[in-house]
XYZ file of C-alpha atoms in Angstrom:
743
model
C 0.000 0.000 0.000
C 1.319 3.433 -1.002
C 2.387 5.818 1.793
C 3.334 9.498 1.887
C 6.273 10.980 3.774
C 7.837 14.439 3.920
C 10.956 15.906 5.438
C 14.383 17.450 4.921
C 17.105 15.976 2.746
C 20.060 15.296 5.051
C 22.613 13.768 2.680
C 22.853 12.743 -0.993
C 24.410 9.252 -1.105
C 24.225 8.827 -4.893
C 22.763 10.838 -7.769
C 22.902 10.045 -11.501
C 22.406 13.263 -13.473
C 21.603 11.375 -16.667
C 18.576 9.414 -15.461
C 17.873 11.015 -12.070
C 18.367 7.838 -10.026
C 19.041 9.013 -6.459
C 19.738 7.503 -3.035
C 19.478 9.983 -0.137
C 18.901 10.169 3.580
C 15.970 12.186 4.813
C 14.796 13.440 8.192
C 11.075 12.675 8.420
C 8.847 12.652 11.515
C 11.869 12.785 13.798
C 13.719 9.828 12.296
C 16.342 9.435 9.577
C 15.542 7.073 6.711
C 16.979 6.105 3.325
C 14.956 7.100 0.260
C 15.470 5.678 -3.233
C 13.854 7.771 -5.948
C 14.148 9.443 -9.341
C 14.564 13.209 -9.287
C 16.136 15.676 -11.681
C 18.141 17.625 -9.068
C 18.182 17.726 -5.274
C 20.317 19.312 -2.541
C 20.857 18.639 1.135
C 18.488 20.882 3.141
C 15.637 20.828 0.620
C 12.155 19.798 1.715
C 10.890 16.680 -0.021
C 7.436 15.116 -0.325
C 7.483 11.487 -1.459
C 4.925 8.776 -2.184
C 5.824 5.078 -2.295
C 6.364 2.135 0.020
C 8.836 0.774 2.571
C 10.961 -2.182 1.499
C 13.505 -4.250 3.380
C 16.820 -4.408 1.474
C 18.807 -7.593 2.297
C 22.028 -5.590 2.776
C 21.008 -2.017 3.598
C 17.946 -2.599 5.691
C 14.706 -0.671 5.449
C 14.386 1.832 2.590
C 11.572 3.981 1.255
C 11.139 3.352 -2.479
C 9.463 6.475 -3.836
C 7.360 6.315 -6.982
C 6.686 10.053 -6.919
C 8.723 12.863 -5.357
C 8.310 16.613 -5.249
C 10.581 19.330 -3.882
C 8.587 22.012 -2.088
C 9.665 25.248 -0.479
C 8.845 24.927 3.250
C 6.526 27.521 4.736
C 7.818 28.038 8.316
C 10.724 30.447 8.839
C 13.238 28.001 10.348
C 12.670 25.443 7.598
C 12.843 28.129 4.915
C 16.171 29.388 6.262
C 17.530 25.845 6.194
C 16.327 25.456 2.586
C 17.876 28.734 1.431
C 21.189 27.882 3.107
C 21.306 24.419 1.464
C 22.867 25.654 -1.794
C 19.735 24.779 -3.767
C 19.612 28.376 -5.007
C 22.873 29.535 -6.504
C 24.228 32.668 -4.835
C 22.547 32.217 -1.439
C 24.505 30.831 1.518
C 23.945 30.753 5.263
C 24.657 34.473 5.796
C 22.274 35.702 3.085
C 19.587 33.195 4.145
C 19.657 34.636 7.688
C 19.425 38.207 6.396
C 16.455 37.377 4.121
C 14.561 35.802 7.031
C 15.498 38.688 9.320
C 14.225 41.244 6.776
C 10.983 39.544 5.641
C 10.185 37.046 8.397
C 7.187 34.810 7.707
C 6.521 36.707 4.461
C 9.848 35.464 2.990
C 8.290 32.611 0.972
C 5.765 34.924 -0.727
C 8.527 37.456 -1.484
C 10.690 34.743 -3.102
C 7.851 33.492 -5.306
C 5.933 36.674 -6.109
C 8.223 39.691 -5.559
C 11.830 38.419 -5.831
C 13.023 41.902 -6.859
C 12.418 43.000 -3.244
C 15.354 40.804 -2.205
C 17.470 43.786 -3.271
C 16.377 45.359 0.016
C 18.683 42.882 1.773
C 22.290 43.922 2.255
C 24.548 42.012 -0.139
C 21.866 41.379 -2.799
C 21.867 43.633 -5.862
C 18.834 44.065 -8.102
C 20.519 41.877 -10.749
C 21.178 39.146 -8.198
C 17.616 39.391 -6.880
C 16.273 38.893 -10.418
C 18.588 35.890 -10.955
C 17.364 34.292 -7.707
C 13.756 34.858 -8.743
C 14.427 33.315 -12.144
C 16.034 30.232 -10.549
C 13.058 29.682 -8.269
C 10.638 30.106 -11.171
C 12.600 27.693 -13.417
C 12.831 25.029 -10.699
C 9.127 25.309 -10.059
C 8.259 25.164 -13.783
C 10.446 22.104 -14.347
C 9.106 20.305 -11.286
C 5.504 20.969 -12.344
C 6.280 19.872 -15.914
C 7.820 16.585 -14.790
C 4.837 15.859 -12.552
C 2.532 16.681 -15.483
C 4.458 14.378 -17.843
C 4.522 11.539 -15.323
C 0.708 11.367 -15.632
C 1.281 10.048 -19.150
C 3.741 7.364 -18.079
C 6.799 9.377 -19.169
C 9.940 8.581 -17.164
C 11.965 11.268 -15.428
C 14.932 10.998 -17.829
C 12.656 11.298 -20.858
C 10.623 14.020 -19.177
C 13.750 16.113 -18.617
C 14.627 15.851 -22.342
C 11.104 16.875 -23.334
C 11.063 19.824 -20.921
C 14.511 21.053 -21.963
C 13.427 21.045 -25.626
C 9.951 22.592 -25.252
C 10.046 24.497 -21.927
C 6.556 25.897 -21.251
C 5.413 25.023 -24.821
C 5.156 21.372 -23.851
C 1.615 21.738 -22.443
C 0.297 23.048 -25.761
C 2.197 20.400 -27.755
C 0.875 17.518 -25.646
C -2.706 18.719 -25.926
C -2.653 19.714 -29.601
C -0.218 17.296 -31.283
C 1.726 14.876 -29.057
C 2.896 13.114 -32.234
C 5.348 15.983 -32.662
C 7.330 14.443 -29.781
C 8.053 11.367 -31.914
C 9.797 13.592 -34.474
C 11.745 15.836 -32.108
C 12.650 13.843 -28.980
C 14.993 10.864 -29.021
C 13.342 8.070 -27.054
C 9.754 9.016 -27.893
C 8.402 6.764 -30.623
C 5.018 6.623 -32.276
C 3.604 4.202 -29.699
C 4.413 6.464 -26.713
C 3.005 9.469 -28.581
C -0.084 7.433 -29.492
C -0.715 6.526 -25.836
C -0.437 10.196 -24.838
C -2.760 11.205 -27.689
C -5.366 8.683 -26.556
C -5.217 10.015 -22.973
C -5.662 13.641 -24.051
C -8.568 12.692 -26.325
C -7.128 13.075 -29.828
C -9.234 11.206 -32.421
C -7.820 8.029 -34.045
C -8.431 9.521 -37.509
C -6.528 12.727 -36.699
C -4.232 13.865 -39.522
C -1.465 14.310 -36.960
C -1.787 10.621 -36.026
C -1.844 9.323 -39.600
C 1.165 11.417 -40.670
C 3.115 10.278 -37.648
C 2.111 6.647 -38.276
C 3.304 6.788 -41.896
C 6.624 8.281 -40.845
C 6.956 5.736 -38.029
C 6.367 2.863 -40.466
C 9.275 4.086 -42.594
C 11.586 4.436 -39.595
C 10.670 0.891 -38.531
C 11.568 -0.286 -42.031
C 14.971 1.326 -41.493
C 15.414 -0.918 -38.437
C 14.930 -3.869 -40.824
C 17.707 -2.571 -43.090
C 15.607 -0.696 -45.656
C 16.180 2.828 -46.978
C 12.659 3.074 -48.463
C 9.440 1.124 -48.897
C 7.400 0.658 -52.077
C 4.316 2.833 -51.684
C 1.956 -0.154 -51.657
C 3.895 -1.854 -48.862
C 4.028 1.388 -46.877
C 0.266 1.913 -47.097
C -0.418 -1.730 -46.229
C 1.853 -1.728 -43.153
C 0.712 1.704 -41.971
C -2.916 0.645 -42.457
C -2.407 -2.312 -40.114
C -0.786 -0.024 -37.534
C -3.315 2.800 -37.727
C -6.530 1.093 -38.766
C -6.986 4.121 -41.026
C -8.809 4.717 -44.306
C -6.537 4.286 -47.378
C -7.747 7.489 -49.029
C -6.923 9.502 -45.915
C -3.452 7.888 -45.735
C -2.814 8.783 -49.387
C -3.791 12.394 -48.672
C -1.421 12.552 -45.695
C 1.320 10.944 -47.789
C 0.938 13.736 -50.336
C 1.007 16.355 -47.558
C 4.234 14.903 -46.112
C 5.797 14.900 -49.592
C 4.816 18.538 -50.183
C 6.260 19.387 -46.756
C 9.519 17.723 -47.932
C 9.524 15.258 -45.070
C 9.161 12.366 -47.504
C 10.511 11.768 -51.019
C 8.492 9.759 -53.585
C 10.240 8.520 -56.714
C 9.562 5.975 -59.392
C 12.408 3.438 -59.179
C 13.377 0.214 -60.924
C 13.986 -2.379 -58.224
C 16.717 -5.020 -58.347
C 14.235 -7.603 -59.655
C 13.454 -5.299 -62.603
C 9.996 -4.165 -61.455
C 9.162 -0.477 -61.576
C 7.299 1.045 -58.657
C 6.781 4.223 -56.648
C 9.148 4.229 -53.673
C 8.807 6.329 -50.524
C 11.838 7.500 -48.518
C 12.167 9.743 -45.529
C 13.913 12.867 -46.829
C 16.822 12.035 -44.539
C 17.260 8.515 -45.988
C 17.022 9.693 -49.602
C 19.667 12.383 -49.231
C 21.818 10.021 -47.179
C 22.112 7.689 -50.178
C 22.431 10.577 -52.629
C 25.228 12.287 -50.700
C 27.021 8.973 -50.124
C 26.992 8.383 -53.895
C 28.260 11.920 -54.527
C 31.151 11.591 -52.072
C 32.147 8.193 -53.496
C 32.260 9.789 -56.939
C 34.469 12.621 -55.646
C 36.967 10.131 -54.195
C 37.123 8.144 -57.435
C 40.017 10.057 -58.958
C 42.761 8.663 -61.142
C 46.241 8.836 -59.599
C 48.651 8.118 -62.481
C 51.554 5.867 -61.483
C 54.500 4.254 -63.220
C 53.195 0.679 -63.385
C 56.601 -0.807 -64.140
C 58.090 0.864 -61.067
C 55.254 -0.426 -58.878
C 55.665 -3.963 -60.264
C 59.366 -3.846 -59.446
C 58.571 -2.649 -55.921
C 56.041 -5.482 -55.498
C 58.724 -7.973 -56.624
C 61.144 -6.572 -54.039
C 58.493 -6.903 -51.323
C 57.769 -10.503 -52.396
C 61.444 -11.396 -52.054
C 61.704 -9.702 -48.652
C 58.597 -11.492 -47.376
C 59.475 -14.830 -48.961
C 56.074 -15.191 -50.640
C 54.721 -14.692 -54.137
C 51.485 -12.898 -54.898
C 49.150 -14.340 -57.508
C 48.177 -12.147 -60.523
C 44.925 -10.882 -58.943
C 46.684 -9.895 -55.724
C 49.253 -7.930 -57.736
C 46.433 -6.317 -59.701
C 44.782 -5.298 -56.427
C 47.982 -3.599 -55.204
C 48.414 -1.794 -58.541
C 44.763 -0.678 -58.495
C 45.103 0.673 -54.956
C 48.129 2.715 -56.040
C 46.417 4.142 -59.132
C 42.945 5.015 -57.799
C 41.471 7.165 -55.085
C 38.844 4.484 -54.412
C 39.013 0.721 -54.857
C 37.228 -2.338 -53.513
C 38.967 -5.602 -52.600
C 36.639 -8.545 -52.094
C 36.966 -12.302 -51.692
C 36.134 -15.207 -49.427
C 38.227 -16.732 -46.630
C 41.665 -18.074 -47.564
C 41.909 -16.081 -50.799
C 44.753 -13.863 -49.591
C 43.019 -10.601 -48.678
C 45.265 -10.147 -45.625
C 48.466 -10.771 -47.631
C 47.264 -8.275 -50.232
C 46.480 -5.650 -47.586
C 49.916 -6.144 -46.001
C 51.598 -5.639 -49.373
C 49.599 -2.450 -49.929
C 50.665 -1.180 -46.505
C 54.337 -1.977 -47.197
C 54.151 -0.237 -50.578
C 52.579 2.920 -49.164
C 55.045 2.949 -46.272
C 57.907 2.847 -48.799
C 56.340 5.920 -50.391
C 56.204 7.524 -46.915
C 52.418 7.886 -47.008
C 50.437 8.138 -43.760
C 48.031 5.224 -43.323
C 44.963 4.594 -41.145
C 43.451 1.139 -40.661
C 39.957 0.615 -39.301
C 37.095 -1.876 -39.011
C 33.470 -1.607 -37.822
C 33.899 -3.470 -34.506
C 36.507 -3.697 -31.772
C 37.034 -7.411 -32.400
C 37.509 -6.895 -36.140
C 39.937 -4.011 -35.486
C 41.897 -6.154 -33.026
C 42.186 -8.948 -35.598
C 43.277 -6.431 -38.235
C 46.014 -5.217 -35.883
C 47.191 -8.801 -35.318
C 47.267 -9.744 -39.006
C 48.912 -6.548 -40.304
C 51.206 -5.665 -37.416
C 49.889 -2.085 -37.659
C 47.556 -0.377 -35.200
C 43.913 -0.512 -36.327
C 40.937 1.150 -34.634
C 37.185 1.023 -34.919
C 35.705 3.402 -37.484
C 33.935 5.211 -34.636
C 37.220 5.808 -32.852
C 38.931 6.833 -36.102
C 36.222 9.474 -36.564
C 36.469 10.511 -32.879
C 32.891 9.858 -31.846
C 31.240 11.851 -29.068
C 27.925 11.405 -27.301
C 26.319 14.591 -28.585
C 23.478 14.724 -31.099
C 24.350 15.587 -34.704
C 22.494 17.933 -37.062
C 20.220 15.108 -38.239
C 19.060 14.419 -34.698
C 21.003 11.170 -34.423
C 23.018 10.522 -31.318
C 26.754 10.229 -31.945
C 28.454 13.256 -33.446
C 31.896 12.751 -34.983
C 34.699 15.259 -34.386
C 36.168 14.224 -37.755
C 33.914 15.532 -40.517
C 33.910 17.828 -43.561
C 35.156 20.751 -41.444
C 37.798 18.653 -39.677
C 38.789 15.841 -42.070
C 41.133 12.938 -41.373
C 44.741 13.932 -41.901
C 45.990 10.754 -43.609
C 46.810 9.803 -47.184
C 45.609 6.176 -47.215
C 42.611 4.666 -45.389
C 41.953 0.905 -45.411
C 38.609 -0.318 -44.047
C 38.169 -4.050 -43.377
C 34.923 -6.032 -42.887
C 33.012 -3.614 -45.113
C 29.959 -5.907 -45.275
C 29.194 -4.734 -41.719
C 29.236 -1.011 -42.518
C 25.771 0.542 -42.772
C 24.791 3.637 -44.740
C 24.973 5.969 -41.697
C 28.527 5.001 -40.807
C 29.626 5.042 -44.452
C 28.242 8.548 -44.894
C 30.040 9.754 -41.747
C 33.308 8.168 -42.911
C 33.137 9.723 -46.375
C 32.403 13.160 -44.918
C 35.749 13.006 -43.113
C 37.801 12.085 -46.215
C 39.087 14.678 -48.658
C 39.409 13.858 -52.388
C 42.951 12.753 -53.158
C 43.007 10.404 -50.170
C 43.161 6.744 -51.151
C 40.202 4.782 -49.717
C 40.481 0.981 -49.913
C 37.358 -0.968 -48.950
C 37.881 -4.636 -48.071
C 35.172 -7.199 -47.441
C 33.367 -10.381 -48.379
C 30.319 -9.582 -50.477
C 28.785 -12.993 -49.704
C 28.402 -12.371 -45.971
C 25.206 -11.133 -44.358
C 24.515 -7.409 -44.796
C 25.046 -4.878 -42.001
C 22.844 -4.818 -38.902
C 22.061 -1.161 -39.648
C 20.234 0.057 -42.776
C 21.673 -0.316 -46.252
C 23.743 -2.822 -48.168
C 26.739 -0.600 -48.784
C 29.454 -2.995 -49.966
C 27.161 -4.931 -52.291
C 25.602 -1.760 -53.701
C 28.990 -0.191 -54.436
C 30.073 -3.365 -56.244
C 26.669 -3.706 -57.970
C 26.917 -0.177 -59.360
C 29.879 -1.337 -61.532
C 31.272 2.200 -61.457
C 34.403 1.733 -59.343
C 37.483 -0.510 -59.628
C 36.790 -3.859 -57.934
C 39.295 -6.688 -57.553
C 37.858 -10.034 -56.478
C 40.210 -12.710 -55.133
C 38.973 -16.248 -55.775
C 41.972 -18.565 -55.595
C 42.199 -20.548 -52.338
C 45.853 -20.717 -51.325
C 47.538 -24.014 -50.487
C 47.751 -23.311 -46.761
C 44.057 -22.401 -46.683
C 43.206 -25.593 -48.593
C 44.295 -27.540 -45.528
C 41.348 -26.053 -43.621
C 37.991 -27.701 -44.283
C 36.343 -24.639 -42.728
C 37.613 -22.562 -45.650
C 37.170 -25.260 -48.312
C 33.596 -26.021 -47.208
C 32.729 -22.320 -46.955
C 33.673 -21.941 -50.620
C 31.726 -25.092 -51.510
C 28.663 -23.654 -49.761
C 29.034 -20.437 -51.729
C 29.595 -22.268 -55.031
C 26.602 -24.573 -54.530
C 28.802 -27.678 -54.294
C 28.095 -30.643 -52.033
C 29.700 -30.572 -48.580
C 30.580 -33.972 -47.149
C 29.269 -34.362 -43.592
C 31.220 -37.551 -42.888
C 33.267 -36.194 -39.928
C 36.548 -37.196 -41.566
C 37.808 -33.642 -41.138
C 40.058 -32.210 -38.432
C 38.174 -28.902 -38.142
C 34.666 -29.317 -39.625
C 32.164 -31.638 -37.905
C 28.446 -32.350 -38.173
C 26.691 -34.252 -35.362
C 23.335 -35.592 -36.555
C 20.824 -35.268 -33.695
C 17.081 -34.614 -33.769
C 16.216 -34.316 -30.072
C 16.570 -30.730 -28.806
C 17.482 -31.839 -25.276
C 20.241 -34.070 -26.615
C 21.489 -31.154 -28.738
C 21.525 -28.877 -25.672
C 23.650 -31.412 -23.777
C 26.038 -31.739 -26.739
C 26.418 -27.960 -26.958
C 27.187 -27.789 -23.238
C 29.743 -30.605 -23.470
C 31.425 -29.002 -26.490
C 31.592 -25.518 -24.956
C 32.745 -26.503 -21.474
C 35.031 -29.461 -22.191
C 35.721 -30.855 -25.651
C 36.386 -27.721 -27.699
C 38.425 -25.780 -25.090
C 40.812 -28.755 -24.901
C 40.794 -29.314 -28.673
C 41.656 -25.724 -29.640
C 43.467 -24.742 -26.400
C 41.042 -21.952 -25.499
C 38.999 -20.760 -22.529
C 35.350 -21.977 -22.514
C 34.289 -18.322 -22.619
C 36.040 -17.965 -26.010
C 33.990 -20.775 -27.577
C 30.958 -19.198 -29.231
C 27.534 -20.717 -29.853
C 25.922 -19.220 -32.971
C 22.215 -19.759 -33.485
C 20.330 -18.697 -36.619
C 17.387 -17.549 -34.499
C 16.527 -15.774 -31.244
C 13.372 -17.750 -30.442
C 12.734 -21.446 -29.898
C 14.391 -24.079 -27.698
C 17.648 -23.759 -29.662
C 17.333 -20.001 -30.098
C 19.673 -17.521 -28.470
C 17.341 -16.511 -25.628
C 16.736 -20.055 -24.383
C 20.304 -21.275 -24.951
C 21.732 -18.386 -22.927
C 19.610 -19.276 -19.893
C 20.556 -22.956 -20.284
C 24.296 -22.303 -20.697
C 24.451 -19.704 -17.925
C 23.240 -22.150 -15.280
C 26.097 -24.562 -16.071
C 28.948 -22.260 -17.166
C 28.366 -19.565 -14.536
C 26.016 -20.973 -11.874
C 24.898 -18.886 -8.868
C 27.147 -18.867 -5.831
C 27.563 -17.085 -2.487
C 30.478 -15.070 -3.921
C 28.566 -13.898 -7.016
C 26.188 -10.977 -6.873
C 23.438 -10.826 -9.465
C 20.750 -8.520 -10.814
C 17.371 -9.554 -12.164
C 16.286 -7.665 -15.297
C 13.293 -7.845 -17.592
C 15.253 -10.214 -19.839
C 16.510 -12.505 -17.061
C 19.357 -12.627 -14.549
C 22.769 -11.002 -14.988
C 25.462 -12.415 -12.691
C 29.055 -11.530 -11.878
C 31.236 -13.497 -14.290
C 28.617 -13.640 -17.062
C 29.540 -13.230 -20.717
C 27.468 -10.343 -22.124
C 26.986 -8.317 -25.299
C 26.083 -4.666 -25.887
C 23.008 -4.702 -28.146
C 22.815 -1.091 -29.316
C 25.179 1.795 -30.009
C 25.592 4.010 -26.943
C 27.730 6.986 -27.888
C 27.574 8.580 -24.439
C 28.850 5.613 -22.454
C 32.273 6.257 -20.910
C 34.891 3.475 -20.865
C 38.097 3.413 -18.862
C 41.272 1.354 -18.948
C 42.268 1.113 -15.303
C 45.751 0.465 -14.003
C 46.947 -0.585 -10.585
C 44.677 0.424 -7.670
C 41.957 1.343 -10.180
C 43.770 4.449 -11.427
C 42.423 5.485 -14.846
C 45.162 5.146 -17.480
C 42.979 5.853 -20.520
C 39.419 7.011 -21.101
C 37.135 7.127 -24.102
C 33.517 7.353 -25.172
C 31.153 4.947 -26.867
C 30.173 1.280 -26.529
C 28.774 -0.292 -29.664
C 26.322 -2.897 -30.880
C 28.057 -6.298 -30.816
C 30.796 -5.464 -28.277
C 31.289 -8.474 -25.965
C 32.642 -8.575 -22.421
C 32.411 -10.058 -18.915
C 30.543 -8.747 -15.884
C 33.237 -8.001 -13.314
C 31.234 -6.379 -10.531
C 27.668 -5.661 -9.412
C 27.168 -3.054 -6.678
C 23.497 -3.136 -5.585
C 23.771 -0.194 -3.188
C 24.949 2.101 -5.973
C 22.816 0.271 -8.570
C 25.879 -0.137 -10.804
C 27.156 -3.038 -12.900
C 30.684 -3.066 -14.379
C 31.584 -4.863 -17.620
C 35.091 -5.452 -18.946
C 35.189 -5.337 -22.751
C 38.074 -6.077 -25.141
C 41.402 -4.370 -24.438
C 40.507 -4.037 -20.739
C 37.892 -1.316 -21.321
C 35.805 -1.064 -18.138
C 32.276 0.340 -18.427
C 29.892 1.154 -15.564
C 26.172 0.641 -16.258
C 23.434 1.965 -14.012
C 20.688 -0.580 -13.393
C 18.425 1.497 -15.632
C 20.840 0.970 -18.539
C 20.841 -2.812 -18.334
C 18.412 -3.121 -21.245
C 21.509 -2.407 -23.380
C 23.083 -5.716 -22.278
C 22.174 -9.349 -22.819
C 23.822 -12.690 -22.157
C 26.209 -13.783 -24.913
C 27.025 -17.449 -24.335
C 24.965 -17.815 -27.519
C 24.458 -15.034 -30.086
C 22.723 -14.819 -33.435
C 24.779 -15.192 -36.596
C 23.893 -11.583 -37.462
C 25.415 -10.346 -34.187
C 28.608 -12.360 -34.831
C 29.435 -10.553 -38.073
C 32.983 -9.277 -38.173
C 33.996 -11.456 -35.228
C 36.186 -14.541 -35.256
C 36.370 -17.202 -32.540
C 38.718 -20.155 -31.911
C 35.736 -22.476 -32.325
C 32.002 -22.141 -32.922
C 29.035 -24.432 -32.321
C 26.012 -24.047 -34.611
C 22.659 -25.736 -33.785
C 20.606 -26.498 -36.907
C 17.209 -27.806 -35.873
C 13.870 -26.066 -36.055
C 15.362 -23.169 -38.031
C 12.551 -20.986 -39.475
C 12.292 -21.345 -43.238
C 13.019 -17.645 -43.860
C 16.382 -18.035 -42.065
C 17.435 -21.142 -43.989
C 19.674 -19.215 -46.400
C 23.082 -19.804 -47.923
C 24.652 -16.525 -46.830
C 23.566 -17.056 -43.205
C 25.170 -20.528 -43.166
C 28.267 -19.192 -44.946
C 28.629 -16.323 -42.456
C 28.215 -18.679 -39.482
C 30.804 -21.203 -40.689
C 33.393 -18.520 -41.500
C 33.292 -17.148 -37.928
C 35.405 -20.147 -36.788
C 39.201 -19.930 -36.861
C 40.189 -23.454 -35.785
C 37.074 -25.615 -35.528
C 33.370 -25.554 -36.355
C 30.837 -28.063 -35.051
C 27.296 -28.133 -36.416
C 24.656 -30.256 -34.737
C 21.068 -30.981 -35.654
C 19.375 -32.073 -38.882
C 21.654 -32.524 -41.909
C 18.692 -31.764 -44.164
C 18.482 -28.249 -42.684
C 22.177 -27.811 -43.567
C 21.520 -28.952 -47.159
C 18.438 -26.730 -47.462
C 20.438 -23.700 -46.338
C 23.386 -24.486 -48.635
C 21.004 -24.793 -51.595
C 18.910 -21.688 -50.851
C 20.131 -18.748 -52.962
C 17.474 -16.460 -51.470
C 18.965 -13.504 -49.628
C 17.509 -11.093 -47.146
C 15.798 -8.499 -49.299
C 16.754 -4.919 -48.602
C 15.225 -1.913 -50.257
C 18.223 0.249 -51.151
C 19.087 2.390 -54.163
C 22.702 3.391 -53.497
C 23.813 1.597 -56.674
C 21.203 3.535 -58.675
C 22.211 6.862 -57.098
C 25.874 6.123 -57.960
C 24.941 5.390 -61.586
C 22.822 8.555 -61.753
C 25.740 10.689 -60.554
C 28.364 8.985 -62.696
């Protein structure tokens, strides 16, 4: 049952400015108690009214968990003096607080709220200072009232603060007239939240505001599925299901949004040859258009003496004791002669050797070089294989947590006004790069810089929107060198040989005569679970000399008994069972425990990471944790509501309990999430895989994540179905068409 308490704030134990989570001690009814609440700002000495319930914490005893809190200015003179002296109002300390009370007595509260200019009658307060104090009190009151108002609509404190800071006192009019505007202007407010608010304030379901917002929301949801546009018919069908609206009214609103330049409608020829009207958000359309333009600007010819370069390549071959094949040499020559080139090929075809030769050649020419990849794991592998320092693309571009001009979180310090100061840039694992990151990268590169894009076109497309590598190759407008020969050393690996067979549509023998490629035929899910556990905890760690935490289970699907969600719960209980020395935290998705293997599931540009030396001293600090980053939970501190994860390279990140929806267990991950990563060994369950996920490029991507050993278990027929299925995830993109238009 909910209770109400009120009293003075004695001490702030913990306060998170970002989300308002606060632990404080409070003097109420003659006793001191601990209050846990959410509040935008609070100071010792302030008077607090709270509503909630008492709970017994197993470690910290009785606490008052407040669902609602409000700071009020106390009415009696002694309490008011204490409040004024607390530091809550900038510029007033103990001395001035005493003088104000001495001058105005019991009328002090009214003077502060209604006639703050009269504070100038007090010695030490000028008219300017009196006005500033009055403004502070008014702003605090307005914000407090606004947050209480927003909480009626189920809006959290953190989100409420963002809304108030953007709209100030306009927010009341916006919420009552068109709450759908919030979905366009405030990060974290989607159509569904706006729709709930609209229903509460009585806005009609057939409101034009609602239909426009629903159409726009449908397109942004399509972006989350990798699309840059939707055919008009698909858009109207999906939006109709969401809105339950009349088609004619949706068409009218679609025209209005186009005239307002929020949407772009164009007749396009799709990849299958059909012609249809396509609808983009204006942002998505110009994103593709500007990406195409910047690619064209980088595609400059850089005349070279081919004979001299060939001689230099021969010298490098002799020094390295290896001979490049003709296509590798052609790739090095192309990189030297062009501002932009693409190097593609499957595993074992010599991409790394080719990159290393390019690096050596450019170093001989004394050119500055930057190496980068989309993820930390891919960058680390690039560093290991080249011997040169590689970074993530985000770090190369110097990401910060601020919001850019397009309203997206994650502004880059390196951009058109502050470009990268290097002469050669090599990007690996390009299949993972989405259109947003590609656009940001190109903005930071000046024409004349050599940009070399390296990737495997046959892997799954990026998690984010677009199909950048494939579209650039499909445009047929830039120099592309494809490596196809499997080198002798690579031929000794059945992982590589079978990956190429899968891609070529050739039969893969599942006879278990291999040293690194195994298929265990099983059709009972419980038996498969036990096999996975045995492989991860015992057999594979010994076979490849690795820690069990380095063995990765890759499932094609999230749902089902052999999906990621269920496998993670199953594996956690055996690999990292509960114990008296392990603290844990229950979340909406399950239990997180000290020692657990976890993955970041969305880009968080504001998150701070630290590399800590002896005694916890910070040796290095940076910003940003990204989708797909994997680590281990090192510490959970319930009293501070903090959880610490150690990611690659010893990067330590502190999460508040309210940020834990950004983490999930990673004993098993989807094949999509494993893109760009490589593991000593992988285990792939293939039973009950949904038909839409039984595709060749998903199987190919999964198999090529293993460095030393891959074990598949399940139904061999599912394996054969996937290997034979040429169908690929369909993405609506037109980057190739925009490139052709510009060229």
